[in-house]
XYZ file of C-alpha atoms in Angstrom:
682
model
C 9.008 -112.805 38.362
C 12.252 -112.211 40.208
C 11.845 -108.435 40.154
C 8.383 -108.654 41.784
C 9.466 -110.881 44.683
C 13.111 -109.955 45.246
C 12.358 -107.219 47.823
C 9.422 -108.947 49.538
C 9.551 -110.844 52.832
C 7.769 -114.207 53.197
C 4.480 -112.716 54.457
C 4.394 -110.109 51.689
C 5.144 -112.766 49.060
C 2.343 -114.970 50.444
C -0.085 -112.043 50.217
C 0.950 -111.336 46.621
C 0.444 -114.956 45.520
C -2.944 -115.379 47.243
C -5.102 -114.256 44.332
C -8.397 -116.168 44.638
C -11.139 -115.579 47.176
C -11.364 -112.895 49.866
C -8.019 -111.857 51.363
C -7.358 -109.529 54.293
C -3.785 -108.260 54.423
C -3.438 -107.026 57.972
C -0.574 -104.581 57.496
C 1.027 -103.124 60.607
C 2.525 -99.627 60.670
C 5.666 -99.392 58.531
C 5.266 -102.964 57.225
C 5.388 -102.143 53.498
C 1.684 -102.322 52.669
C 1.974 -100.159 49.537
C 4.838 -102.332 48.253
C 2.665 -105.402 48.836
C -0.459 -104.078 47.112
C 1.367 -102.773 44.009
C 3.372 -106.021 43.788
C 0.137 -108.006 43.948
C -1.369 -105.953 41.115
C 1.792 -106.407 39.037
C 1.773 -110.162 39.767
C -1.868 -110.523 38.634
C -1.197 -108.760 35.331
C 2.411 -109.683 34.547
C 2.657 -113.260 35.823
C -0.858 -114.712 36.160
C -2.112 -113.162 32.930
C -5.195 -111.415 34.289
C -6.199 -108.671 31.821
C -5.404 -105.290 33.384
C -8.942 -104.158 32.504
C -10.302 -106.904 34.817
C -8.681 -105.343 37.890
C -9.973 -102.527 40.084
C -7.892 -100.952 42.863
C -9.488 -98.339 45.111
C -7.958 -96.030 47.687
C -8.871 -92.817 49.518
C -6.663 -90.016 48.201
C -5.516 -88.942 44.758
C -1.949 -88.787 46.080
C -2.032 -92.443 47.174
C -3.661 -93.498 43.893
C -1.005 -91.647 41.849
C 1.880 -93.217 43.792
C 0.413 -96.719 43.515
C -0.305 -96.287 39.807
C 3.261 -95.153 39.056
C 4.839 -97.913 41.143
C 2.704 -100.719 39.683
C 3.158 -99.587 36.063
C 6.949 -99.513 36.605
C 6.777 -103.246 37.409
C 4.814 -104.429 34.366
C 5.029 -104.246 30.594
C 2.840 -101.423 29.336
C -0.658 -102.944 29.010
C -3.067 -101.970 26.232
C -5.522 -100.838 28.911
C -3.943 -99.468 32.116
C -5.477 -100.976 35.276
C -8.158 -98.830 36.897
C -6.512 -97.534 40.055
C -8.303 -94.553 41.600
C -10.194 -93.214 44.603
C -13.657 -94.493 45.551
C -15.173 -91.195 44.439
C -13.372 -91.154 41.066
C -14.773 -94.647 40.420
C -18.241 -93.326 41.284
C -17.828 -90.415 38.887
C -16.784 -92.703 36.011
C -19.675 -95.068 36.723
C -22.286 -92.278 36.846
C -21.125 -90.772 33.551
C -22.227 -93.997 31.861
C -25.177 -94.980 34.042
C -26.889 -91.975 35.669
C -29.510 -92.074 32.895
C -30.961 -95.092 34.749
C -32.122 -92.603 37.402
C -33.742 -90.485 34.653
C -30.967 -87.931 34.887
C -28.715 -86.410 32.224
C -25.050 -87.398 32.219
C -23.949 -83.768 31.877
C -24.357 -83.346 35.639
C -22.018 -81.025 37.526
C -20.155 -82.183 40.642
C -20.238 -79.519 43.369
C -17.565 -79.094 46.028
C -17.975 -78.378 49.752
C -18.083 -74.591 49.265
C -20.787 -74.906 46.588
C -22.761 -77.161 48.924
C -22.576 -74.615 51.748
C -23.615 -71.779 49.423
C -26.722 -73.740 48.389
C -27.586 -74.551 52.024
C -27.079 -70.913 53.015
C -29.986 -69.943 50.746
C -32.304 -72.240 52.696
C -33.708 -70.304 55.629
C -32.382 -71.684 58.903
C -30.935 -70.392 62.148
C -28.739 -73.498 62.342
C -25.078 -73.427 61.368
C -24.519 -74.194 57.681
C -21.474 -76.268 58.658
C -23.575 -78.404 60.999
C -26.289 -78.961 58.368
C -23.711 -79.893 55.697
C -22.006 -82.317 58.077
C -25.272 -84.009 59.091
C -26.463 -84.368 55.480
C -23.145 -86.009 54.637
C -23.541 -88.377 57.598
C -27.082 -89.292 56.491
C -25.942 -90.043 52.950
C -23.004 -92.191 54.042
C -25.363 -94.164 56.288
C -27.726 -94.631 53.300
C -30.485 -92.632 54.990
C -32.994 -90.763 52.806
C -34.546 -87.454 53.964
C -37.603 -89.473 55.009
C -35.411 -91.833 57.096
C -33.663 -88.845 58.663
C -36.984 -87.266 59.616
C -38.254 -90.502 61.201
C -35.078 -90.766 63.292
C -35.119 -87.144 64.423
C -35.772 -86.806 68.160
C -35.124 -83.096 68.570
C -36.550 -80.112 66.699
C -33.035 -79.286 65.456
C -32.710 -82.654 63.686
C -36.243 -82.427 62.294
C -35.284 -79.085 60.772
C -32.089 -80.579 59.287
C -34.132 -83.427 57.784
C -36.447 -80.848 56.153
C -33.477 -78.918 54.762
C -31.968 -82.220 53.546
C -35.151 -82.873 51.545
C -35.123 -79.329 50.110
C -31.404 -79.627 49.289
C -31.902 -82.945 47.463
C -34.737 -81.419 45.446
C -32.488 -78.482 44.483
C -29.686 -80.826 43.340
C -32.118 -82.861 41.238
C -33.732 -79.819 39.606
C -30.332 -78.376 38.683
C -28.704 -81.704 37.738
C -26.037 -81.324 40.415
C -24.193 -84.089 42.252
C -22.353 -83.552 45.526
C -19.275 -85.463 46.666
C -21.274 -88.023 48.677
C -23.677 -88.612 45.768
C -20.826 -90.037 43.690
C -21.063 -93.157 45.867
C -24.694 -92.917 47.002
C -26.081 -92.778 43.447
C -23.651 -95.458 42.253
C -24.891 -97.783 45.000
C -28.516 -96.876 44.301
C -28.172 -97.817 40.614
C -26.406 -101.118 41.359
C -29.008 -101.948 44.012
C -31.918 -101.110 41.703
C -30.502 -102.934 38.664
C -29.116 -106.354 39.727
C -28.273 -107.263 36.126
C -25.996 -104.216 35.885
C -24.371 -105.137 39.214
C -23.645 -108.576 37.713
C -22.181 -107.033 34.569
C -19.888 -104.670 36.501
C -18.849 -107.472 38.853
C -17.967 -109.693 35.880
C -15.946 -106.845 34.381
C -13.819 -106.330 37.516
C -12.818 -109.871 38.487
C -10.073 -108.818 40.917
C -10.713 -105.996 43.359
C -8.230 -104.486 45.821
C -8.927 -101.874 48.502
C -6.296 -99.826 50.324
C -6.760 -98.424 53.887
C -9.751 -100.695 54.435
C -10.034 -99.698 58.107
C -11.209 -96.271 56.919
C -14.225 -97.525 54.944
C -17.759 -96.671 56.046
C -21.116 -98.417 55.742
C -21.826 -97.059 52.240
C -18.430 -98.161 50.900
C -18.879 -101.656 52.347
C -22.301 -102.044 50.703
C -20.896 -100.768 47.397
C -18.063 -103.342 47.546
C -20.577 -106.121 48.150
C -22.362 -105.070 44.944
C -19.053 -105.151 43.051
C -18.534 -108.694 44.329
C -21.942 -109.927 43.120
C -20.491 -112.675 40.861
C -17.219 -113.481 42.658
C -15.367 -113.139 45.938
C -11.972 -112.060 44.623
C -11.573 -109.083 46.923
C -8.299 -108.254 48.616
C -8.307 -105.537 51.268
C -5.261 -104.026 52.937
C -5.469 -102.210 56.230
C -4.658 -102.026 59.912
C -7.372 -102.241 62.554
C -4.917 -100.664 65.016
C -4.763 -97.508 62.863
C -8.511 -96.969 62.555
C -8.758 -93.367 63.828
C -11.597 -91.851 61.789
C -14.677 -93.096 63.668
C -15.781 -89.464 64.078
C -15.817 -89.198 60.271
C -18.018 -92.253 59.786
C -15.367 -94.973 59.299
C -16.437 -98.336 60.763
C -13.695 -100.412 62.387
C -16.117 -103.357 62.254
C -15.582 -103.492 58.470
C -12.022 -104.756 58.929
C -12.610 -106.687 62.178
C -15.561 -108.586 60.685
C -14.223 -108.867 57.132
C -14.497 -112.668 57.300
C -18.212 -112.331 58.157
C -18.927 -110.048 55.195
C -16.826 -112.150 52.798
C -16.950 -115.843 53.721
C -13.850 -118.088 53.857
C -11.514 -115.105 53.944
C -7.791 -115.697 54.329
C -5.982 -113.359 56.748
C -2.278 -112.628 56.198
C -0.423 -110.499 58.744
C 2.453 -108.185 57.829
C 4.302 -107.712 61.124
C 7.858 -106.857 60.049
C 8.311 -103.120 60.569
C 10.893 -101.344 58.395
C 10.499 -97.927 60.038
C 11.057 -97.885 63.796
C 13.763 -99.046 66.188
C 12.903 -101.850 68.633
C 12.250 -99.734 71.812
C 9.634 -97.659 69.958
C 7.760 -100.728 68.735
C 7.865 -102.343 72.172
C 5.881 -99.482 73.755
C 3.520 -99.302 70.756
C 2.823 -103.049 70.950
C 2.195 -102.940 74.703
C -0.161 -99.972 74.406
C -2.355 -101.394 71.649
C -2.634 -104.814 73.321
C -5.056 -103.195 75.794
C -7.659 -102.807 73.028
C -10.308 -105.520 72.899
C -11.685 -104.740 69.421
C -8.734 -105.892 67.328
C -7.600 -108.888 65.321
C -4.191 -108.954 66.990
C -0.644 -108.715 65.643
C 2.787 -107.684 66.929
C 5.209 -105.402 65.133
C 8.767 -106.752 64.817
C 11.574 -104.269 64.145
C 13.919 -105.024 61.257
C 16.150 -102.111 62.343
C 17.264 -103.489 65.697
C 17.953 -101.722 68.990
C 18.037 -97.957 69.430
C 17.531 -95.183 71.953
C 15.075 -95.845 74.758
C 11.791 -93.940 74.656
C 12.171 -90.674 76.628
C 9.567 -89.450 79.139
C 9.513 -85.664 79.561
C 7.443 -84.390 82.478
C 7.157 -80.608 82.897
C 5.689 -78.276 85.509
C 3.472 -76.534 82.926
C 3.112 -75.914 79.195
C 5.608 -73.028 79.224
C 8.388 -75.130 80.737
C 7.437 -77.934 78.350
C 7.731 -75.735 75.241
C 11.115 -74.348 76.414
C 12.485 -77.841 77.059
C 11.235 -79.223 73.738
C 12.784 -76.254 71.895
C 16.165 -76.929 73.586
C 15.999 -80.646 72.718
C 15.087 -79.889 69.097
C 17.949 -77.415 68.786
C 20.381 -80.064 70.105
C 19.122 -82.548 67.503
C 19.606 -79.974 64.720
C 23.101 -79.123 66.026
C 23.841 -82.862 65.955
C 23.080 -82.920 62.237
C 19.441 -84.077 62.205
C 17.574 -82.345 59.376
C 14.722 -80.157 60.728
C 12.180 -81.811 58.424
C 12.976 -85.137 60.135
C 11.602 -83.780 63.437
C 7.887 -83.601 64.294
C 5.833 -82.433 67.272
C 2.420 -84.118 67.496
C -0.638 -83.404 69.648
C -4.167 -84.760 70.029
C -5.950 -81.378 70.122
C -4.883 -78.317 68.133
C -5.254 -75.971 71.113
C -1.949 -77.350 72.461
C -0.048 -75.789 69.571
C -0.205 -72.253 71.017
C 2.437 -72.597 73.748
C 4.596 -74.742 71.462
C 4.512 -72.097 68.720
C 5.604 -69.433 71.184
C 8.399 -71.612 72.574
C 9.751 -72.323 69.087
C 9.431 -68.649 68.099
C 11.448 -67.566 71.145
C 14.120 -70.153 70.357
C 14.272 -69.046 66.715
C 13.365 -72.534 65.426
C 11.424 -72.538 62.184
C 8.293 -74.691 62.055
C 5.558 -75.596 59.616
C 2.066 -76.167 60.948
C 0.510 -79.023 58.965
C -3.232 -79.434 58.514
C -4.159 -76.344 60.481
C -3.688 -72.621 60.961
C -1.257 -71.055 63.363
C -3.016 -70.250 66.627
C -3.194 -66.493 65.971
C -4.411 -67.019 62.393
C -7.546 -68.939 63.422
C -10.815 -67.117 62.732
C -12.010 -67.143 66.342
C -8.692 -65.723 67.607
C -8.671 -63.034 64.896
C -12.191 -62.071 66.018
C -11.037 -61.652 69.627
C -7.978 -59.641 68.618
C -10.184 -57.425 66.417
C -12.485 -56.701 69.385
C -9.499 -55.652 71.500
C -8.098 -53.515 68.678
C -11.375 -51.603 68.281
C -11.654 -51.147 72.045
C -8.132 -49.677 72.164
C -8.350 -47.832 68.827
C -11.848 -46.767 67.756
C -10.552 -45.704 64.321
C -9.474 -49.213 63.244
C -12.031 -49.670 60.444
C -10.491 -52.960 59.279
C -11.062 -54.601 62.670
C -14.426 -52.861 63.135
C -15.782 -54.367 59.895
C -14.643 -57.831 61.004
C -16.613 -57.723 64.272
C -19.622 -55.498 63.541
C -21.699 -58.557 62.605
C -20.064 -61.080 64.959
C -22.187 -62.391 66.623
C -24.821 -61.711 63.947
C -26.565 -58.345 64.330
C -28.565 -58.432 61.099
C -26.112 -56.235 59.194
C -25.495 -57.289 55.619
C -22.440 -56.466 53.533
C -24.376 -53.789 51.605
C -25.365 -51.940 54.827
C -21.767 -51.853 56.050
C -20.580 -50.579 52.654
C -23.146 -47.717 52.764
C -21.981 -46.730 56.247
C -18.347 -46.897 55.171
C -18.978 -44.650 52.152
C -20.872 -42.101 54.268
C -18.097 -42.092 56.901
C -15.488 -41.582 54.175
C -17.332 -38.519 52.834
C -17.260 -36.939 56.316
C -13.654 -38.011 56.997
C -14.688 -40.139 59.986
C -14.030 -43.702 61.045
C -17.025 -46.054 61.081
C -17.051 -45.955 64.877
C -17.081 -42.134 64.939
C -19.745 -41.897 62.237
C -22.171 -44.177 64.105
C -21.385 -42.431 67.411
C -21.928 -38.937 65.961
C -25.202 -39.520 64.091
C -28.646 -40.045 65.580
C -30.765 -43.139 64.986
C -32.967 -41.095 62.635
C -29.925 -40.056 60.575
C -28.604 -43.617 60.454
C -31.955 -44.908 59.165
C -31.306 -43.109 55.869
C -28.637 -45.786 55.292
C -29.876 -48.814 57.216
C -33.124 -50.117 58.669
C -34.223 -48.633 62.003
C -33.711 -51.960 63.762
C -30.101 -52.033 62.505
C -29.560 -48.401 63.527
C -30.604 -49.229 67.093
C -28.326 -52.290 67.064
C -25.352 -50.211 65.895
C -25.895 -47.598 68.599
C -26.088 -50.356 71.226
C -22.897 -51.938 69.814
C -20.972 -48.639 70.122
C -22.282 -48.096 73.662
C -21.134 -51.599 74.653
C -17.672 -51.024 73.188
C -17.357 -47.764 75.152
C -18.533 -49.456 78.350
C -16.027 -52.319 78.017
C -13.188 -49.897 77.182
C -13.957 -47.851 80.312
C -14.200 -50.916 82.577
C -10.943 -52.345 81.183
C -9.045 -49.314 82.484
C -10.430 -49.846 85.974
C -10.151 -53.658 86.294
C -8.072 -55.126 83.452
C -7.779 -58.635 84.912
C -11.561 -59.108 84.532
C -11.499 -57.795 80.960
C -12.044 -61.115 79.155
C -15.051 -62.042 81.346
C -16.531 -58.626 80.656
C -15.831 -58.975 76.918
C -17.516 -62.400 76.767
C -20.481 -61.391 78.961
C -21.105 -58.240 76.914
C -20.681 -59.578 73.384
C -21.110 -63.384 73.673
C -18.284 -64.150 71.267
C -18.475 -67.872 71.983
C -22.023 -67.912 70.589
C -20.611 -67.287 67.117
C -19.124 -70.773 67.096
C -21.682 -72.818 69.005
C -23.554 -75.448 66.970
C -20.831 -75.711 64.331
C -18.962 -78.929 63.451
C -15.745 -77.432 64.895
C -17.464 -75.992 67.981
C -15.448 -77.898 70.588
C -12.109 -77.035 68.975
C -12.984 -73.352 68.490
C -14.337 -72.908 72.025
C -11.165 -74.508 73.403
C -9.128 -72.002 71.391
C -11.151 -69.078 72.792
C -10.654 -70.374 76.335
C -6.938 -70.727 75.610
C -6.797 -67.102 74.464
C -8.659 -65.905 77.572
C -6.259 -67.902 79.750
C -3.314 -66.414 77.858
C -4.636 -62.910 78.596
C -5.081 -63.614 82.322
C -1.623 -65.143 82.524
C -0.100 -62.068 80.852
C -1.876 -59.644 83.221
C -0.946 -61.777 86.231
C 2.717 -61.550 85.174
C 2.420 -57.865 84.181
C -0.171 -56.336 86.594
C 0.310 -52.776 85.333
C 0.030 -53.711 81.627
C -2.525 -52.095 79.300
C -4.530 -53.598 76.448
C -2.185 -51.861 73.992
C 0.823 -53.554 75.563
C -0.927 -56.924 75.412
C -1.618 -56.404 71.687
C 2.009 -55.470 71.084
C 3.129 -58.638 72.864
C 0.798 -60.685 70.648
C 2.241 -59.118 67.522
C 5.746 -60.140 68.585
C 4.607 -63.686 69.320
C 2.379 -64.261 66.322
C 4.549 -62.769 63.587
C 7.201 -65.436 63.218
C 10.111 -64.105 61.164
C 10.347 -65.627 57.718
C 12.336 -68.765 58.307
C 15.412 -69.227 56.214
C 15.887 -72.803 55.069
C 14.215 -75.847 56.559
C 11.608 -76.229 59.303
C 10.424 -78.836 61.761
C 6.816 -80.026 61.517
C 3.963 -79.516 63.972
C 0.645 -81.265 63.467
C -2.229 -83.179 65.007
C -1.901 -86.956 65.307
C -4.689 -87.329 62.732
C -2.672 -85.276 60.239
C 0.457 -87.384 60.866
C -1.044 -90.698 59.724
C 0.971 -92.137 56.850
C 4.025 -89.967 57.621
C 7.317 -90.811 59.329
C 10.081 -88.819 61.023
C 13.433 -89.633 62.606
C 12.458 -87.940 65.874
C 8.945 -87.437 67.235
C 7.766 -85.474 70.290
C 4.199 -86.217 71.429
C 2.704 -83.487 73.604
C -0.298 -83.631 75.931
C -0.085 -87.164 77.312
C -2.500 -86.384 80.127
C -5.962 -87.648 80.988
C -8.369 -85.408 79.087
C -5.966 -84.642 76.239
C -4.593 -88.059 75.204
C -6.780 -89.882 75.836
C -9.716 -87.520 75.467
C -12.185 -88.718 78.067
C -15.851 -88.006 78.722
C -18.996 -87.722 76.637
C -18.519 -88.759 73.031
C -15.015 -90.192 73.413
C -14.063 -93.737 72.454
C -11.174 -94.993 74.565
C -10.167 -97.693 72.092
C -9.938 -95.136 69.277
C -7.909 -92.870 71.581
C -5.527 -95.770 72.175
C -5.246 -96.315 68.412
C -4.358 -92.630 68.074
C -1.567 -93.143 70.607
C -0.373 -96.167 68.632
C -0.382 -94.194 65.365
C 1.580 -91.375 67.037
C 4.194 -93.724 68.543
C 4.785 -95.497 65.239
C 5.536 -92.283 63.311
C 9.014 -92.269 64.953
C 11.969 -93.983 63.305
C 14.832 -93.372 65.754
C 13.736 -91.258 68.715
C 10.421 -90.931 70.562
C 9.799 -88.424 73.378
C 6.509 -88.566 75.286
C 5.611 -85.298 77.039
C 3.239 -84.565 79.903
C 2.686 -81.472 82.055
C 1.486 -81.237 85.657
C -0.839 -78.384 84.707
C -2.069 -76.460 81.682
C -4.337 -73.519 81.058
C -7.501 -75.305 79.994
C -11.012 -73.982 79.401
C -10.055 -70.581 80.732
C -8.280 -71.595 83.937
C -5.152 -73.360 85.108
C -5.965 -77.010 85.634
C -3.953 -79.675 87.435
C -3.662 -82.730 85.236
C -3.188 -86.446 85.746
C -0.593 -88.222 83.666
C -2.058 -90.310 80.802
C -2.930 -93.933 81.518
C -1.055 -94.702 78.291
C 2.280 -94.428 80.153
C 1.207 -97.370 82.343
C -0.315 -99.342 79.497
C 2.809 -98.940 77.365
C 4.910 -100.307 80.231
C 6.828 -97.051 80.675
C 5.890 -96.381 84.304
C 4.396 -98.484 87.056
C 0.900 -97.772 88.240
C -2.583 -99.151 88.484
C -4.357 -99.684 85.193
C -7.714 -98.037 84.577
C -10.326 -100.544 83.481
C -13.009 -99.187 81.186
C -16.392 -100.617 80.307
C -16.101 -103.125 77.453
C -18.688 -101.351 75.346
C -17.625 -97.717 74.965
C -20.923 -96.574 73.429
C -21.555 -92.921 72.693
C -24.381 -90.788 71.367
C -24.719 -91.204 67.599
C -23.363 -94.794 67.424
C -25.179 -97.198 65.119
C -26.026 -100.461 66.913
C -27.831 -103.730 66.199
C -30.253 -105.598 68.480
C -31.149 -109.210 67.676
C -34.899 -108.448 67.833
C -35.304 -104.729 67.067
C -32.636 -104.570 64.343
C -30.479 -101.506 63.615
C -30.826 -98.277 65.586
C -28.940 -95.152 66.633
C -27.879 -94.368 70.210
C -29.500 -91.111 71.390
C -28.475 -91.281 75.045
C -26.076 -93.098 77.411
C -26.573 -93.499 81.179
C -25.625 -95.835 84.026
C -27.920 -98.521 85.450
C -26.096 -99.976 88.464
C -22.994 -101.676 87.095
C -24.400 -101.737 83.570
C -24.565 -99.076 80.867
C -28.083 -98.230 79.686
C -28.650 -96.943 76.152
C -31.539 -94.931 74.740
C -31.874 -96.155 71.161
C -33.975 -94.935 68.264
C -35.091 -97.958 66.206
C -36.606 -96.381 63.058
C -38.702 -93.986 65.124
C -39.317 -96.273 68.124
C -37.336 -95.199 71.180
C -36.315 -97.964 73.610
C -34.116 -98.263 76.702
C -31.746 -101.244 76.271
C -28.784 -102.471 78.357
C -25.508 -102.093 76.420
C -24.642 -105.780 76.761
C -27.660 -106.668 74.559
C -26.525 -104.737 71.485
C -23.458 -104.618 69.257
C -21.876 -101.692 67.459
C -22.313 -101.501 63.689
């Protein structure tokens, strides 16, 4: 027993020994939650004598499951049956292999991935984005909504159409014995809900259940866990309500906040000793998160003692900011800090562009985690391809990329025919279409497409001519003529992609403003120098979004974009408490040094915008200033809510009614206007 407890503090040891009944281990950032959960599993098997086959431990990623499995097995004698420690979806897969016959389906089903799903949806006639449809179907499934439910809830034609496609998609999966990623849990729940005796049997099999990262669970996962606890209440969940940052992905913070309501007589144990960060870092993190109302409450205590004070870096604009950060990073590296122990974090990916250029100029190698470099993003490549064709009509590679963006009804086969014909005549695609009449082109493509191609060439020539006369207005002309932004509207990543396009347009204007006599060719050459980072010898620093940084730690962290509108994101659809949790997650990635960066102005949405410093500086006690008080209920469109009379519903609109917030809510097809204070979030 000594080996299990010798490295645990009192709170961790208490959590390990609390084996009966529901237990919530509220584990703060850097408080050793993985150590606690694997020690608890080892204690159950090695010391209490619980058969390993009677335990079930679920987490969210294969990486986390692998680490926990290896660490727990190292602490116990090799059992005859290793404990089941896997992801939620792996558990669903194992369950369905044995039980899907109860739904009158064969157990030789095939699990399809996201790409397969999109290919199937693409075959179903719709003008809507495949990405949007796939995302909505996933949301319906994780909210336990059938196609019929989805149709009843649909207020707009767009959502009615998605509900119809959802029904068609489900029929296709059934006919072909396919199961998508969400079905692994949906069908598992459906079977357990339909067959109570099986739910009892499974619950009796797994007498001790543990869940990691509980704050990231959604409605479906909660209902599934309740089924697994049909015959007992021995469920132990580990998580941190202050690190719940995936509301946009369907995670429900209420699952962890109201754990004691879902599982009666729950014991809550707080892990507050932080083994990662120095005291000044935790002080600002604690002060920031205390402003959230929806939390259980805890305070991180540093075990590493005092350290450097948190640094505030305020810059004139993003260019000065990137230069200053590059200088500071170089000094850290010169001081002996390993590059991989340095990270630059941001709330929105669009902020990476100026940082990338600043690091490139300084010759500092970087790795972009969880995203593409700015100039490698599809929407930016599209824009660059347009400019390349405008400056060089013979660039077939770029021409093929843009000829059907936005969609002009040209399929791959049509383009290949044109390319072959152009090759025979020794012409570029542009020249071939320009040279031949509509009648001649119709021997290769439909007449409608021939007209479209001729119009496309004429537009390219017009924009090229205008660019020579008034280059500063080039990007407006490009957008007005071709509507490049339309390519990315109504996609799940629409906001991010449109921000990137605006950033590129702003970059162009800034370049022309600085170089009034520059040509499009010179601009392209400048881009090539900026976007082609030399192959970095040796190690690199990390750049990533705050979401991508969760679970990681670095000696020195720079957080960029601490301005109103960036961190926190404000406006329609934003949740201020989740924004604050993002700030908390970002702060607590730092072990030794934390630098918080803000700029007086940035190029934003196509123009230079003056910015206000983030309220988080005030809330974290770093600067003096008046605090901004937000409405208690930060409801947004799409939220699930409960009314004591009308039951569960989905918010379809938010507006003000005097000092109150008024919500338009769809209760299973009945639309009602309700004051926000009369409902609660689900």
